[in-house]
Amino acid sequence: MKLSEIPNFVDEVIATGCAICAVGHDMYVLGDVQEIEAAGSELRRIGEKYGPRDHLQTDVIAYLRSIGRFVDVTWMEPPHQTGWTSQPHSFSTICFEDLGTQRQRRQPSGALFEGAS
């Protein structure tokens, strides 16, 4: 994918019914599990059309934030692991997408995440 194609990519993902949005400044989600499952074949077609986009991840996130499609989240470490803390805690990548083939793990929220570890 080229930098200039990001707006069209986002528009096409939205058109599938998926609520693509940035999560913080380090990752983005294509949508929730149900949306992604329902739009699976269309998302694969979009992935094939635009090709690899990992090199543009920060640009996709910046674009999503610029159009108001973002959620800011502060993650807290569980108290039983480190004692009570108010320090933000980031987590590793939960979803990897490779040319339409996804290896994914579900979070309790049901969202699939793409992002840097």
mmCIF file of C-alpha atoms in Angstrom:
data_model
loop_
_atom_site.group_PDB
_atom_site.id
_atom_site.type_symbol
_atom_site.label_atom_id
_atom_site.label_comp_id
_atom_site.label_asym_id
_atom_site.label_seq_id
_atom_site.Cartn_x
_atom_site.Cartn_y
_atom_site.Cartn_z
ATOM 1 C CA MET A 1 0.000 0.000 0.000
ATOM 2 C CA LYS A 2 1.127 3.540 -0.687
ATOM 3 C CA LEU A 3 0.780 6.450 1.726
ATOM 4 C CA SER A 4 -1.641 8.151 -0.680
ATOM 5 C CA GLU A 5 -3.947 5.096 -0.577
ATOM 6 C CA ILE A 6 -4.621 5.204 3.173
ATOM 7 C CA PRO A 7 -7.859 7.270 2.925
ATOM 8 C CA ASN A 8 -9.284 4.932 0.262
ATOM 9 C CA PHE A 9 -8.254 1.865 2.270
ATOM 10 C CA VAL A 10 -10.010 3.224 5.365
ATOM 11 C CA ASP A 11 -13.122 4.149 3.353
ATOM 12 C CA GLU A 12 -13.318 0.649 1.865
ATOM 13 C CA VAL A 13 -12.962 -0.998 5.284
ATOM 14 C CA ILE A 14 -15.723 1.267 6.660
ATOM 15 C CA ALA A 15 -17.934 0.365 3.679
ATOM 16 C CA THR A 16 -17.772 -3.310 4.738
ATOM 17 C CA GLY A 17 -19.482 -2.393 8.008
ATOM 18 C CA CYS A 18 -16.309 -2.599 10.091
ATOM 19 C CA ALA A 19 -15.635 0.168 12.605
ATOM 20 C CA ILE A 20 -11.919 0.629 11.911
ATOM 21 C CA CYS A 21 -10.264 2.899 14.477
ATOM 22 C CA ALA A 22 -6.936 3.678 16.121
ATOM 23 C CA VAL A 23 -6.425 2.450 19.669
ATOM 24 C CA GLY A 24 -4.039 4.837 21.353
ATOM 25 C CA HIS A 25 -1.047 5.788 19.229
ATOM 26 C CA ASP A 26 0.394 2.322 18.627
ATOM 27 C CA MET A 27 -2.281 0.170 16.996
ATOM 28 C CA TYR A 28 -5.564 0.074 15.174
ATOM 29 C CA VAL A 29 -8.464 -2.337 14.918
ATOM 30 C CA LEU A 30 -10.394 -3.228 11.797
ATOM 31 C CA GLY A 31 -13.540 -3.745 13.876
ATOM 32 C CA ASP A 32 -14.967 -6.091 16.448
ATOM 33 C CA VAL A 33 -14.951 -9.845 15.994
ATOM 34 C CA GLN A 34 -18.493 -10.054 14.632
ATOM 35 C CA GLU A 35 -17.886 -7.270 12.093
ATOM 36 C CA ILE A 36 -14.646 -8.841 10.875
ATOM 37 C CA GLU A 37 -16.181 -12.313 10.590
ATOM 38 C CA ALA A 38 -19.166 -10.938 8.668
ATOM 39 C CA ALA A 39 -16.924 -8.987 6.276
ATOM 40 C CA GLY A 40 -14.192 -11.632 5.979
ATOM 41 C CA SER A 41 -14.193 -12.158 2.214
ATOM 42 C CA GLU A 42 -14.501 -8.435 1.500
ATOM 43 C CA LEU A 43 -11.643 -7.631 3.922
ATOM 44 C CA ARG A 44 -9.480 -10.259 2.206
ATOM 45 C CA ARG A 45 -10.239 -8.639 -1.165
ATOM 46 C CA ILE A 46 -9.265 -5.221 0.261
ATOM 47 C CA GLY A 47 -6.065 -6.707 1.714
ATOM 48 C CA GLU A 48 -5.144 -8.186 -1.649
ATOM 49 C CA LYS A 49 -5.966 -4.946 -3.473
ATOM 50 C CA TYR A 50 -3.794 -2.732 -1.262
ATOM 51 C CA GLY A 51 -1.098 -5.249 -0.377
ATOM 52 C CA PRO A 52 1.220 -5.050 2.624
ATOM 53 C CA ARG A 53 0.698 -2.067 4.910
ATOM 54 C CA ASP A 54 2.845 -2.804 7.949
ATOM 55 C CA HIS A 55 5.338 -0.160 6.825
ATOM 56 C CA LEU A 56 2.520 2.428 6.996
ATOM 57 C CA GLN A 57 1.064 1.428 10.359
ATOM 58 C CA THR A 58 1.908 4.729 12.086
ATOM 59 C CA ASP A 59 0.517 6.629 9.081
ATOM 60 C CA VAL A 60 -2.747 4.639 9.160
ATOM 61 C CA ILE A 61 -3.040 5.361 12.890
ATOM 62 C CA ALA A 62 -2.324 9.067 12.363
ATOM 63 C CA TYR A 63 -4.946 9.233 9.594
ATOM 64 C CA LEU A 64 -7.570 7.474 11.716
ATOM 65 C CA ARG A 65 -6.876 9.860 14.593
ATOM 66 C CA SER A 66 -7.087 12.871 12.243
ATOM 67 C CA ILE A 67 -10.607 11.902 11.150
ATOM 68 C CA GLY A 68 -11.767 11.214 14.693
ATOM 69 C CA ARG A 69 -11.752 7.410 14.490
ATOM 70 C CA PHE A 70 -9.769 6.621 17.638
ATOM 71 C CA VAL A 71 -10.027 5.511 21.240
ATOM 72 C CA ASP A 72 -7.433 6.504 23.819
ATOM 73 C CA VAL A 73 -6.814 3.779 26.366
ATOM 74 C CA THR A 74 -4.693 3.569 29.508
ATOM 75 C CA TRP A 75 -3.800 0.009 30.449
ATOM 76 C CA MET A 76 -3.136 -0.821 34.067
ATOM 77 C CA GLU A 77 -1.008 -3.759 35.244
ATOM 78 C CA PRO A 78 -2.959 -6.202 37.400
ATOM 79 C CA PRO A 79 -2.280 -5.537 41.123
ATOM 80 C CA HIS A 80 -1.378 -9.181 41.841
ATOM 81 C CA GLN A 81 1.585 -9.023 39.428
ATOM 82 C CA THR A 82 3.359 -5.851 40.514
ATOM 83 C CA GLY A 83 1.465 -4.416 43.444
ATOM 84 C CA TRP A 84 -0.921 -1.523 42.905
ATOM 85 C CA THR A 85 0.386 0.916 40.315
ATOM 86 C CA SER A 86 -0.975 3.813 38.362
ATOM 87 C CA GLN A 87 1.616 3.389 35.612
ATOM 88 C CA PRO A 88 0.215 2.824 32.118
ATOM 89 C CA HIS A 89 0.895 -0.623 30.712
ATOM 90 C CA SER A 90 1.047 -1.348 27.010
ATOM 91 C CA PHE A 91 0.591 -4.826 25.612
ATOM 92 C CA SER A 92 1.927 -6.728 22.654
ATOM 93 C CA THR A 93 0.290 -7.268 19.297
ATOM 94 C CA ILE A 94 -2.834 -9.375 19.393
ATOM 95 C CA CYS A 95 -3.571 -9.744 15.693
ATOM 96 C CA PHE A 96 -1.200 -10.240 12.776
ATOM 97 C CA GLU A 97 -2.505 -9.954 9.259
ATOM 98 C CA ASP A 98 -0.531 -11.322 6.335
ATOM 99 C CA LEU A 99 -2.108 -10.816 2.914
ATOM 100 C CA GLY A 100 -5.582 -11.802 3.997
ATOM 101 C CA THR A 101 -4.560 -14.697 6.260
ATOM 102 C CA GLN A 102 -5.106 -13.857 9.902
ATOM 103 C CA ARG A 103 -3.709 -15.484 13.014
ATOM 104 C CA GLN A 104 -5.684 -13.983 15.839
ATOM 105 C CA ARG A 105 -6.422 -14.201 19.527
ATOM 106 C CA ARG A 106 -9.548 -12.744 21.047
ATOM 107 C CA GLN A 107 -9.372 -10.320 23.931
ATOM 108 C CA PRO A 108 -12.139 -10.183 26.544
ATOM 109 C CA SER A 109 -13.517 -7.128 24.752
ATOM 110 C CA GLY A 110 -13.951 -9.198 21.589
ATOM 111 C CA ALA A 111 -11.847 -6.793 19.492
ATOM 112 C CA LEU A 112 -9.059 -7.816 17.140
ATOM 113 C CA PHE A 113 -6.038 -5.554 17.332
ATOM 114 C CA GLU A 114 -3.277 -4.786 14.880
ATOM 115 C CA GLY A 115 -0.254 -2.983 16.159
ATOM 116 C CA ALA A 116 3.326 -2.818 17.235
ATOM 117 C CA SER A 117 4.545 -4.985 20.044
#
